[in-house]
XYZ file of C-alpha atoms in Angstrom:
342
model
C -45.693 -11.174 37.760
C -44.021 -14.521 37.496
C -43.648 -16.559 40.518
C -41.504 -19.731 40.819
C -42.757 -22.607 39.170
C -45.323 -25.197 40.989
C -43.359 -27.865 40.063
C -39.720 -29.386 40.240
C -37.731 -28.209 37.703
C -34.299 -29.832 36.693
C -31.817 -26.845 36.271
C -30.887 -27.214 32.780
C -34.763 -26.960 32.436
C -34.888 -24.160 34.406
C -32.441 -22.299 32.587
C -33.487 -22.557 29.028
C -36.928 -21.182 30.490
C -35.313 -18.534 31.507
C -32.862 -18.020 28.331
C -35.706 -18.467 25.586
C -39.196 -16.748 24.261
C -41.597 -19.596 25.694
C -45.257 -19.205 24.110
C -48.230 -21.092 24.505
C -49.528 -20.861 21.088
C -53.657 -22.013 21.740
C -55.181 -21.289 24.703
C -59.151 -21.500 24.713
C -59.444 -20.986 28.611
C -61.505 -17.646 28.370
C -63.189 -19.565 24.978
C -67.030 -19.450 26.578
C -66.554 -16.352 28.779
C -69.135 -14.275 26.962
C -71.382 -17.491 27.707
C -70.352 -18.550 31.667
C -68.815 -15.349 33.178
C -66.033 -17.486 34.992
C -63.245 -15.578 35.786
C -61.089 -18.770 35.941
C -59.592 -17.738 39.270
C -56.545 -20.348 39.257
C -56.191 -19.949 35.684
C -53.487 -16.457 36.887
C -51.495 -17.798 39.502
C -51.061 -21.175 36.976
C -49.440 -18.888 34.660
C -47.402 -17.138 36.610
C -45.752 -20.424 37.425
C -45.635 -21.830 34.061
C -42.230 -19.701 32.717
C -44.528 -18.918 29.901
C -43.898 -15.355 28.207
C -46.733 -15.134 25.750
C -49.820 -17.079 25.042
C -52.075 -17.099 22.404
C -55.908 -17.216 23.362
C -59.496 -16.580 21.945
C -60.374 -13.203 22.734
C -63.674 -14.092 21.483
C -66.611 -17.061 21.023
C -66.223 -18.445 17.388
C -69.237 -17.065 15.921
C -69.170 -13.720 17.367
C -69.488 -10.985 14.858
C -67.806 -7.414 14.731
C -69.910 -5.455 17.653
C -70.267 -9.486 19.942
C -66.435 -9.255 19.300
C -65.602 -6.243 20.383
C -67.597 -6.377 23.373
C -65.299 -9.872 24.351
C -62.704 -7.589 23.385
C -63.245 -5.320 26.303
C -63.317 -7.872 28.625
C -60.187 -9.185 27.896
C -58.839 -5.358 27.753
C -59.780 -4.909 31.065
C -58.354 -8.758 32.322
C -55.355 -7.555 31.438
C -54.634 -4.723 33.220
C -56.368 -6.689 36.037
C -53.798 -8.757 36.177
C -51.239 -7.059 35.258
C -50.593 -8.621 32.066
C -49.059 -7.276 28.511
C -51.174 -6.796 25.379
C -49.227 -7.929 22.228
C -49.187 -6.420 19.645
C -45.699 -6.197 18.448
C -43.140 -8.918 18.918
C -41.159 -5.844 21.222
C -44.015 -6.378 23.578
C -43.420 -9.769 23.972
C -39.821 -8.909 24.447
C -41.113 -6.388 27.118
C -43.568 -8.447 28.913
C -40.680 -11.182 29.372
C -38.339 -8.292 30.723
C -40.804 -7.554 33.467
C -41.665 -11.157 34.676
C -44.671 -10.361 33.085
C -47.349 -12.878 30.536
C -48.453 -11.340 27.562
C -51.686 -12.095 25.252
C -51.673 -12.740 21.713
C -55.146 -12.381 20.399
C -55.800 -15.652 18.120
C -59.886 -15.953 17.151
C -60.452 -19.625 16.086
C -62.374 -18.074 13.410
C -63.113 -15.445 11.174
C -66.763 -14.292 11.881
C -65.981 -11.434 13.444
C -65.059 -9.796 9.954
C -68.527 -10.559 8.892
C -68.558 -10.991 5.460
C -66.097 -7.883 4.999
C -62.497 -8.239 4.209
C -62.430 -4.432 5.155
C -62.706 -5.486 9.172
C -60.127 -7.548 8.939
C -57.837 -3.913 9.014
C -60.382 -2.681 11.911
C -60.119 -6.070 13.770
C -56.174 -5.628 13.604
C -56.090 -2.229 14.901
C -58.761 -3.741 18.019
C -55.327 -5.614 18.495
C -56.133 -9.243 16.799
C -52.858 -10.723 15.520
C -53.815 -14.604 14.592
C -56.825 -15.717 12.523
C -57.862 -19.007 11.651
C -59.649 -19.387 8.576
C -62.105 -22.189 9.960
C -63.211 -23.724 12.607
C -65.275 -26.796 11.918
C -67.858 -25.328 9.586
C -68.146 -23.544 6.546
C -67.960 -20.123 6.685
C -67.800 -17.049 3.991
C -64.140 -17.655 3.740
C -63.311 -21.339 4.019
C -64.608 -24.877 4.842
C -63.505 -26.717 8.227
C -62.927 -30.428 8.598
C -66.048 -31.027 10.502
C -68.267 -30.958 7.012
C -67.971 -33.988 5.293
C -67.187 -32.149 2.302
C -63.535 -31.109 1.346
C -63.694 -27.360 0.046
C -61.077 -24.188 0.021
C -61.156 -20.807 -0.332
C -63.986 -18.930 -1.299
C -64.425 -15.696 -3.472
C -63.856 -14.158 -0.310
C -61.790 -16.178 1.303
C -58.853 -15.339 -1.228
C -59.697 -11.262 -0.958
C -59.495 -11.697 2.977
C -56.190 -13.954 2.927
C -55.052 -10.706 0.535
C -55.722 -8.396 2.822
C -54.021 -10.257 6.147
C -51.146 -10.581 3.873
C -51.069 -6.910 3.862
C -52.207 -5.444 7.223
C -49.781 -8.243 9.157
C -52.544 -10.621 10.327
C -50.913 -13.703 10.983
C -53.069 -16.900 9.379
C -53.748 -20.120 11.119
C -54.542 -23.272 9.586
C -55.900 -25.541 12.169
C -59.748 -26.822 12.061
C -59.354 -26.071 8.526
C -59.720 -28.843 5.609
C -57.177 -29.914 3.607
C -58.254 -28.639 0.498
C -58.182 -24.630 2.083
C -54.887 -25.503 3.784
C -53.674 -25.441 0.238
C -54.717 -23.306 -1.221
C -53.844 -20.842 1.480
C -50.517 -22.232 1.037
C -50.010 -21.939 -2.726
C -51.917 -18.394 -2.640
C -50.306 -16.772 0.212
C -47.633 -14.254 0.616
C -46.506 -15.430 4.332
C -45.376 -17.981 5.916
C -48.300 -19.174 7.942
C -48.973 -21.861 11.470
C -51.105 -24.595 12.372
C -51.575 -23.629 16.016
C -52.744 -26.707 17.538
C -52.824 -29.777 16.198
C -51.497 -33.609 15.570
C -49.948 -35.875 13.364
C -52.266 -38.186 11.544
C -49.631 -40.032 10.453
C -49.654 -41.514 13.824
C -53.606 -40.979 14.400
C -56.332 -40.518 11.943
C -58.198 -37.826 14.073
C -59.892 -35.978 11.284
C -58.170 -32.762 12.823
C -54.880 -33.875 12.642
C -52.623 -33.268 8.976
C -51.036 -35.824 6.937
C -47.185 -35.586 6.596
C -47.004 -33.824 2.857
C -49.020 -30.943 4.184
C -46.735 -29.925 7.336
C -43.859 -30.835 5.046
C -45.633 -28.027 2.456
C -46.176 -25.498 5.379
C -42.583 -26.045 6.834
C -41.069 -25.212 3.488
C -43.457 -22.414 3.084
C -41.548 -21.094 6.183
C -44.228 -22.309 8.340
C -44.881 -23.766 11.747
C -46.478 -26.220 13.190
C -47.690 -26.048 16.840
C -48.208 -29.768 18.256
C -51.184 -29.649 20.454
C -51.952 -31.911 24.074
C -55.469 -32.844 23.413
C -56.330 -36.490 23.899
C -57.763 -38.049 20.964
C -55.659 -35.821 18.989
C -52.756 -38.007 20.064
C -54.367 -41.299 19.991
C -56.604 -43.375 18.843
C -59.753 -43.086 21.633
C -57.650 -41.552 24.176
C -60.011 -39.154 24.845
C -61.973 -42.421 26.285
C -58.673 -43.884 27.770
C -56.424 -41.312 28.815
C -52.912 -39.918 27.522
C -49.631 -39.692 28.642
C -46.338 -37.382 27.601
C -44.664 -40.511 25.915
C -47.894 -40.621 23.204
C -47.207 -36.566 23.356
C -43.661 -37.002 22.670
C -44.031 -40.112 20.037
C -46.018 -37.112 17.655
C -43.169 -34.305 18.492
C -40.409 -36.825 17.790
C -42.071 -37.520 14.125
C -43.091 -33.706 13.661
C -38.654 -33.096 13.937
C -37.858 -35.920 12.209
C -40.543 -34.938 9.672
C -39.743 -31.078 9.336
C -36.838 -30.209 12.074
C -36.652 -28.624 14.937
C -36.493 -24.894 12.517
C -40.465 -25.316 11.819
C -41.990 -27.150 14.886
C -43.841 -25.177 17.920
C -45.831 -25.680 21.057
C -49.927 -25.605 20.920
C -50.914 -26.775 24.390
C -54.901 -25.601 23.324
C -55.837 -26.461 27.117
C -59.121 -25.377 28.104
C -57.532 -25.095 32.076
C -60.680 -26.410 34.434
C -63.309 -26.873 31.859
C -66.937 -26.987 33.936
C -69.713 -28.621 32.737
C -71.711 -25.856 30.934
C -68.432 -24.852 29.137
C -67.961 -28.460 27.536
C -71.883 -28.253 26.947
C -72.019 -24.917 25.054
C -68.261 -25.991 23.195
C -69.704 -29.492 22.234
C -73.379 -28.481 20.850
C -72.522 -25.242 19.652
C -69.846 -26.409 16.994
C -70.237 -28.713 14.080
C -68.980 -32.831 14.725
C -67.287 -32.347 17.834
C -68.802 -35.455 19.047
C -69.395 -35.376 22.627
C -67.208 -34.040 25.552
C -64.040 -36.702 26.399
C -63.630 -38.069 29.785
C -60.126 -37.221 29.294
C -59.517 -33.744 27.065
C -55.735 -33.736 27.580
C -52.868 -34.883 28.259
C -52.647 -36.444 31.259
C -49.415 -34.380 33.042
C -50.799 -30.804 30.748
C -54.368 -30.061 32.498
C -52.765 -26.830 33.440
C -49.770 -24.657 32.486
C -48.312 -24.597 35.709
C -46.682 -28.387 34.261
C -45.191 -26.122 31.260
C -41.394 -26.991 32.325
C -42.571 -30.564 31.710
C -42.501 -29.986 28.118
C -38.934 -28.285 28.451
C -37.797 -31.551 30.348
C -40.006 -34.183 27.977
C -37.392 -32.190 24.794
C -34.413 -32.516 26.815
C -35.274 -36.137 27.406
C -35.671 -36.230 23.563
C -31.938 -35.455 23.003
C -32.549 -32.490 21.443
C -30.138 -29.511 21.689
C -30.633 -26.287 24.355
C -30.215 -24.385 20.633
C -33.386 -26.545 19.275
C -35.232 -26.749 22.553
C -35.243 -22.723 22.487
C -36.856 -23.087 18.893
C -39.419 -25.355 19.507
C -40.760 -24.060 23.023
C -41.223 -20.048 21.331
C -38.037 -18.923 19.090
C -39.593 -20.162 15.678
C -42.866 -18.254 16.225
C -40.603 -15.064 17.517
C -39.236 -15.719 14.067
C -42.458 -15.736 12.426
C -44.570 -13.127 14.277
C -40.904 -10.957 13.004
C -41.578 -12.034 10.125
C -45.991 -11.061 9.444
C -46.786 -8.701 11.980
C -46.378 -5.035 10.510
Protein backbone atom coordinates (compact mmCIF):
# COMPACT_ATOMS: atom_id res chain seq x y z
CA UNK A 1 0.00 0.00 0.00
CA UNK A 2 1.14 3.58 -0.64
CA UNK A 3 2.66 5.51 2.26
CA UNK A 4 3.63 9.08 3.11
CA UNK A 5 6.43 10.47 0.92
CA UNK A 6 10.00 9.85 2.06
CA UNK A 7 11.14 13.39 1.14
CA UNK A 8 9.64 16.88 1.53
CA UNK A 9 7.09 17.54 -1.23
CA UNK A 10 5.53 20.90 -2.10
CA UNK A 11 1.76 21.31 -1.97
CA UNK A 12 1.55 21.69 -5.74
CA UNK A 13 3.64 18.57 -6.43
CA UNK A 14 1.67 16.63 -3.82
CA UNK A 15 -1.61 17.55 -5.54
CA UNK A 16 -0.23 16.67 -8.98
CA UNK A 17 0.85 13.24 -7.77
CA UNK A 18 -2.55 12.69 -6.18
CA UNK A 19 -4.55 13.82 -9.22
CA UNK A 20 -2.44 12.26 -12.02
CA UNK A 21 -1.65 8.77 -13.22
CA UNK A 22 2.04 8.38 -12.45
CA UNK A 23 4.04 5.78 -14.42
CA UNK A 24 7.71 4.81 -14.59
CA UNK A 25 8.25 3.20 -17.99
CA UNK A 26 11.46 1.29 -17.12
CA UNK A 27 12.51 -0.40 -13.91
CA UNK A 28 15.28 -3.03 -14.25
CA UNK A 29 15.64 -3.64 -10.50
CA UNK A 30 14.80 -7.36 -10.81
CA UNK A 31 16.44 -7.91 -14.22
CA UNK A 32 19.04 -10.32 -12.80
CA UNK A 33 16.78 -11.95 -10.21
CA UNK A 34 16.95 -15.38 -11.87
CA UNK A 35 20.71 -15.36 -11.15
CA UNK A 36 20.99 -13.57 -7.80
CA UNK A 37 17.61 -14.26 -6.09
CA UNK A 38 18.08 -10.87 -4.40
CA UNK A 39 14.69 -9.90 -2.86
CA UNK A 40 15.59 -6.17 -2.80
CA UNK A 41 13.89 -5.74 0.54
CA UNK A 42 14.09 -1.92 0.58
CA UNK A 43 12.52 -1.61 -2.86
CA UNK A 44 8.95 -2.17 -1.69
CA UNK A 45 9.02 0.63 0.84
CA UNK A 46 10.66 2.94 -1.73
CA UNK A 47 7.93 2.46 -4.32
CA UNK A 48 5.21 2.78 -1.66
CA UNK A 49 6.59 6.26 -0.88
CA UNK A 50 7.18 7.29 -4.51
CA UNK A 51 3.76 8.44 -5.70
CA UNK A 52 3.96 5.95 -8.58
CA UNK A 53 0.80 4.12 -9.64
CA UNK A 54 2.39 1.78 -12.21
CA UNK A 55 5.89 0.59 -13.10
CA UNK A 56 7.10 -1.16 -16.26
CA UNK A 57 9.43 -3.93 -15.10
CA UNK A 58 11.77 -6.48 -16.64
CA UNK A 59 9.93 -9.76 -16.03
CA UNK A 60 12.85 -11.91 -17.24
CA UNK A 61 16.53 -11.90 -18.12
CA UNK A 62 17.20 -10.58 -21.62
CA UNK A 63 18.39 -13.97 -22.97
CA UNK A 64 15.54 -16.02 -21.47
CA UNK A 65 13.56 -18.24 -23.85
CA UNK A 66 9.93 -19.16 -23.37
CA UNK A 67 10.43 -21.77 -20.64
CA UNK A 68 12.81 -19.67 -18.55
CA UNK A 69 10.53 -16.67 -18.98
CA UNK A 70 7.62 -18.72 -17.66
CA UNK A 71 9.68 -19.51 -14.55
CA UNK A 72 10.56 -15.83 -14.12
CA UNK A 73 6.91 -14.86 -14.49
CA UNK A 74 5.93 -17.36 -11.81
CA UNK A 75 8.32 -15.52 -9.47
CA UNK A 76 6.73 -12.21 -10.43
CA UNK A 77 3.17 -13.44 -9.88
CA UNK A 78 4.19 -14.56 -6.37
CA UNK A 79 6.01 -11.27 -5.70
CA UNK A 80 2.95 -9.24 -6.69
CA UNK A 81 0.72 -11.31 -4.40
CA UNK A 82 3.17 -11.13 -1.50
CA UNK A 83 3.39 -7.35 -1.60
CA UNK A 84 -0.30 -6.71 -2.31
CA UNK A 85 0.36 -5.10 -5.69
CA UNK A 86 -1.52 -5.31 -9.01
CA UNK A 87 -0.59 -7.18 -12.20
CA UNK A 88 -1.42 -4.73 -14.98
CA UNK A 89 -3.03 -6.32 -18.03
CA UNK A 90 -5.30 -3.38 -18.94
CA UNK A 91 -5.65 0.35 -18.37
CA UNK A 92 -8.44 -0.46 -15.92
CA UNK A 93 -5.88 -2.29 -13.77
CA UNK A 94 -3.81 0.91 -13.48
CA UNK A 95 -6.93 2.85 -12.54
CA UNK A 96 -7.76 0.22 -9.92
CA UNK A 97 -4.23 0.28 -8.50
CA UNK A 98 -4.44 4.04 -8.05
CA UNK A 99 -7.93 3.89 -6.53
CA UNK A 100 -6.83 1.24 -4.04
CA UNK A 101 -3.54 2.95 -3.15
CA UNK A 102 -1.46 0.13 -4.64
CA UNK A 103 1.31 -0.10 -7.25
CA UNK A 104 0.68 -1.87 -10.55
CA UNK A 105 3.37 -3.77 -12.44
CA UNK A 106 3.51 -3.87 -16.25
CA UNK A 107 5.57 -6.70 -17.77
CA UNK A 108 7.86 -5.16 -20.39
CA UNK A 109 10.85 -7.32 -21.42
CA UNK A 110 13.90 -5.63 -22.89
CA UNK A 111 14.35 -8.23 -25.62
CA UNK A 112 12.16 -10.50 -27.76
CA UNK A 113 14.08 -13.67 -26.82
CA UNK A 114 11.08 -15.10 -24.95
CA UNK A 115 9.29 -15.60 -28.29
CA UNK A 116 12.36 -17.50 -29.56
CA UNK A 117 11.97 -17.88 -33.35
CA UNK A 118 8.18 -18.26 -33.34
CA UNK A 119 5.96 -15.22 -33.86
CA UNK A 120 3.02 -17.31 -32.68
CA UNK A 121 4.50 -17.21 -29.16
CA UNK A 122 3.72 -13.47 -29.00
CA UNK A 123 0.05 -14.22 -28.36
CA UNK A 124 1.07 -16.78 -25.73
CA UNK A 125 3.26 -14.20 -23.99
CA UNK A 126 0.48 -11.62 -24.15
CA UNK A 127 -1.86 -14.05 -22.41
CA UNK A 128 0.86 -14.63 -19.80
CA UNK A 129 0.80 -10.92 -19.01
CA UNK A 130 3.42 -9.24 -21.22
CA UNK A 131 2.18 -5.88 -22.53
CA UNK A 132 5.31 -4.18 -23.94
CA UNK A 133 8.34 -5.65 -25.73
CA UNK A 134 11.60 -4.30 -27.12
CA UNK A 135 12.81 -5.52 -30.49
CA UNK A 136 16.43 -5.73 -29.38
CA UNK A 137 18.72 -5.45 -26.38
CA UNK A 138 22.14 -4.31 -27.60
CA UNK A 139 22.85 -7.33 -29.85
CA UNK A 140 21.45 -8.84 -33.04
CA UNK A 141 18.63 -11.38 -32.63
CA UNK A 142 16.07 -13.17 -34.80
CA UNK A 143 14.02 -10.00 -35.25
CA UNK A 144 16.31 -7.00 -35.40
CA UNK A 145 19.60 -5.48 -34.32
CA UNK A 146 20.64 -3.67 -31.15
CA UNK A 147 22.93 -0.67 -30.86
CA UNK A 148 25.76 -2.76 -29.42
CA UNK A 149 26.50 -4.19 -32.88
CA UNK A 150 28.97 -2.42 -35.22
CA UNK A 151 26.44 -2.32 -38.07
CA UNK A 152 23.07 -0.61 -38.49
CA UNK A 153 20.69 -3.29 -39.73
CA UNK A 154 16.92 -3.19 -39.41
CA UNK A 155 14.05 -5.66 -39.12
CA UNK A 156 14.46 -9.17 -40.46
CA UNK A 157 11.68 -11.03 -42.25
CA UNK A 158 10.73 -12.61 -38.92
CA UNK A 159 10.94 -9.18 -37.29
CA UNK A 160 8.37 -7.82 -39.74
CA UNK A 161 6.12 -10.80 -39.03
CA UNK A 162 6.53 -10.28 -35.28
CA UNK A 163 5.67 -6.59 -35.60
CA UNK A 164 2.48 -7.44 -37.44
CA UNK A 165 1.58 -9.97 -34.74
CA UNK A 166 2.31 -7.50 -31.93
CA UNK A 167 -0.02 -5.03 -33.61
CA UNK A 168 -2.69 -7.73 -33.91
CA UNK A 169 -2.66 -8.89 -30.29
CA UNK A 170 -2.12 -5.43 -28.77
CA UNK A 171 1.46 -5.69 -27.49
CA UNK A 172 3.13 -2.27 -27.44
CA UNK A 173 6.45 -1.92 -29.30
CA UNK A 174 9.41 -0.39 -27.44
CA UNK A 175 12.28 1.02 -29.54
CA UNK A 176 14.87 1.32 -26.74
CA UNK A 177 18.26 -0.32 -27.44
CA UNK A 178 17.47 -0.79 -31.15
CA UNK A 179 19.54 0.49 -34.08
CA UNK A 180 18.39 3.54 -35.99
CA UNK A 181 17.41 1.40 -38.99
CA UNK A 182 15.33 -0.88 -36.77
CA UNK A 183 13.56 2.21 -35.41
CA UNK A 184 12.90 3.58 -38.89
CA UNK A 185 11.58 0.20 -40.08
CA UNK A 186 9.21 -0.09 -37.11
CA UNK A 187 7.95 3.48 -37.56
CA UNK A 188 7.27 2.81 -41.24
CA UNK A 189 5.51 -0.52 -40.77
CA UNK A 190 3.73 -0.42 -37.41
CA UNK A 191 -0.02 0.14 -37.45
CA UNK A 192 0.14 1.38 -33.85
CA UNK A 193 2.07 4.16 -32.15
CA UNK A 194 5.21 3.04 -30.32
CA UNK A 195 7.29 4.10 -27.33
CA UNK A 196 10.92 4.44 -26.42
CA UNK A 197 10.88 3.45 -22.75
CA UNK A 198 14.25 4.75 -21.58
CA UNK A 199 16.63 6.85 -23.65
CA UNK A 200 18.00 10.39 -23.86
CA UNK A 201 18.77 12.95 -26.59
CA UNK A 202 21.78 12.46 -28.85
CA UNK A 203 21.69 16.17 -29.65
CA UNK A 204 22.91 16.75 -26.08
CA UNK A 205 24.97 13.59 -25.46
CA UNK A 206 26.52 11.45 -28.22
CA UNK A 207 26.07 8.10 -26.47
CA UNK A 208 25.17 5.29 -28.92
CA UNK A 209 22.02 4.50 -26.91
CA UNK A 210 20.63 7.99 -27.37
CA UNK A 211 18.30 9.00 -30.19
CA UNK A 212 18.62 11.63 -32.91
CA UNK A 213 16.07 14.44 -33.08
CA UNK A 214 14.65 13.31 -36.43
CA UNK A 215 13.77 9.88 -35.02
CA UNK A 216 12.23 11.39 -31.90
CA UNK A 217 10.10 13.65 -34.09
CA UNK A 218 9.09 10.77 -36.37
CA UNK A 219 8.04 8.71 -33.36
CA UNK A 220 5.94 11.62 -32.07
CA UNK A 221 4.37 12.14 -35.50
CA UNK A 222 3.11 8.55 -35.26
CA UNK A 223 1.53 9.30 -31.88
CA UNK A 224 4.32 7.78 -29.79
CA UNK A 225 5.86 8.65 -26.42
CA UNK A 226 9.58 9.12 -25.73
CA UNK A 227 10.49 8.40 -22.09
CA UNK A 228 13.48 10.15 -20.56
CA UNK A 229 16.03 8.01 -18.69
CA UNK A 230 17.99 8.90 -15.54
CA UNK A 231 21.05 6.85 -16.60
CA UNK A 232 24.11 9.03 -16.08
CA UNK A 233 26.10 8.06 -19.21
CA UNK A 234 23.09 8.84 -21.44
CA UNK A 235 22.72 12.34 -19.98
CA UNK A 236 26.31 13.57 -20.14
CA UNK A 237 29.44 12.26 -21.83
CA UNK A 238 31.45 10.64 -19.06
CA UNK A 239 28.53 11.08 -16.68
CA UNK A 240 29.04 7.63 -15.22
CA UNK A 241 32.55 8.63 -14.11
CA UNK A 242 31.81 12.04 -12.60
CA UNK A 243 28.12 11.80 -11.73
CA UNK A 244 25.24 13.95 -12.97
CA UNK A 245 22.50 15.88 -11.21
CA UNK A 246 18.89 16.88 -11.82
CA UNK A 247 19.82 19.99 -13.82
CA UNK A 248 21.49 17.81 -16.47
CA UNK A 249 18.40 15.60 -16.63
CA UNK A 250 16.28 18.75 -16.94
CA UNK A 251 18.28 19.91 -20.00
CA UNK A 252 17.23 16.76 -21.84
CA UNK A 253 13.64 17.20 -20.66
CA UNK A 254 13.55 20.78 -21.94
CA UNK A 255 15.01 19.66 -25.26
CA UNK A 256 12.32 17.00 -25.67
CA UNK A 257 9.52 19.38 -24.74
CA UNK A 258 10.76 21.96 -27.25
CA UNK A 259 11.24 19.28 -29.91
CA UNK A 260 7.94 17.36 -29.77
CA UNK A 261 5.80 19.05 -27.11
CA UNK A 262 4.33 17.74 -23.85
CA UNK A 263 1.99 15.24 -25.55
CA UNK A 264 4.84 12.93 -26.56
CA UNK A 265 7.18 12.84 -23.54
CA UNK A 266 7.22 10.46 -20.58
CA UNK A 267 9.49 9.18 -17.80
CA UNK A 268 11.46 5.92 -17.87
CA UNK A 269 13.92 6.00 -14.95
CA UNK A 270 15.95 2.90 -15.91
CA UNK A 271 17.15 2.85 -12.29
CA UNK A 272 18.00 -0.59 -10.93
CA UNK A 273 17.76 0.04 -7.21
CA UNK A 274 20.66 -1.00 -4.97
CA UNK A 275 22.66 -2.66 -7.75
CA UNK A 276 25.14 -5.04 -6.14
CA UNK A 277 28.52 -6.15 -7.50
CA UNK A 278 27.22 -9.51 -8.72
CA UNK A 279 24.42 -7.84 -10.71
CA UNK A 280 26.83 -5.35 -12.29
CA UNK A 281 29.16 -8.18 -13.35
CA UNK A 282 26.31 -10.20 -14.85
CA UNK A 283 24.87 -7.20 -16.68
CA UNK A 284 28.10 -5.97 -18.25
CA UNK A 285 29.61 -9.39 -18.97
CA UNK A 286 26.39 -10.82 -20.40
CA UNK A 287 25.37 -8.08 -22.83
CA UNK A 288 26.96 -6.64 -25.95
CA UNK A 289 29.07 -3.46 -25.82
CA UNK A 290 27.84 -2.13 -22.49
CA UNK A 291 31.37 -1.51 -21.23
CA UNK A 292 32.26 -1.76 -17.57
CA UNK A 293 29.91 -0.70 -14.82
CA UNK A 294 30.03 3.08 -14.25
CA UNK A 295 30.94 4.52 -10.87
CA UNK A 296 27.75 6.60 -10.88
CA UNK A 297 24.96 4.77 -12.71
CA UNK A 298 22.11 7.25 -12.28
CA UNK A 299 21.24 10.87 -11.60
CA UNK A 300 22.60 11.39 -8.10
CA UNK A 301 19.24 12.52 -6.69
CA UNK A 302 17.26 9.69 -8.33
CA UNK A 303 18.92 6.46 -7.19
CA UNK A 304 15.67 5.43 -5.48
CA UNK A 305 12.07 5.73 -6.62
CA UNK A 306 11.31 7.20 -3.22
CA UNK A 307 12.79 10.37 -4.76
CA UNK A 308 10.32 10.40 -7.67
CA UNK A 309 8.56 13.57 -6.38
CA UNK A 310 11.75 15.45 -7.32
CA UNK A 311 10.82 14.85 -10.96
CA UNK A 312 7.52 16.66 -10.44
CA UNK A 313 9.27 19.48 -8.56
CA UNK A 314 11.71 19.89 -11.46
CA UNK A 315 8.89 19.99 -14.03
CA UNK A 316 7.23 22.70 -11.94
CA UNK A 317 10.55 24.59 -11.88
CA UNK A 318 10.72 24.33 -15.69
CA UNK A 319 7.44 26.24 -15.89
CA UNK A 320 5.10 23.52 -17.15
CA UNK A 321 1.39 23.79 -16.50
CA UNK A 322 -0.33 21.26 -14.26
CA UNK A 323 -2.00 19.75 -17.32
CA UNK A 324 1.32 19.24 -19.11
CA UNK A 325 3.02 17.83 -16.03
CA UNK A 326 0.21 15.28 -15.68
CA UNK A 327 0.76 14.24 -19.28
CA UNK A 328 4.52 13.80 -18.88
CA UNK A 329 4.43 11.84 -15.60
CA UNK A 330 1.92 9.30 -16.88
CA UNK A 331 -0.99 10.69 -18.86
CA UNK A 332 0.71 10.24 -22.22
CA UNK A 333 1.52 6.61 -21.46
CA UNK A 334 -2.06 6.00 -20.33
CA UNK A 335 -3.22 7.36 -23.68
CA UNK A 336 -0.98 5.05 -25.70
CA UNK A 337 -1.84 2.04 -23.51
CA UNK A 338 -5.53 2.70 -24.20
CA UNK A 339 -4.83 2.91 -27.92
CA UNK A 340 -2.74 -0.25 -28.24
CA UNK A 341 -3.65 -2.80 -25.55
CA UNK A 342 -6.57 -5.11 -26.34
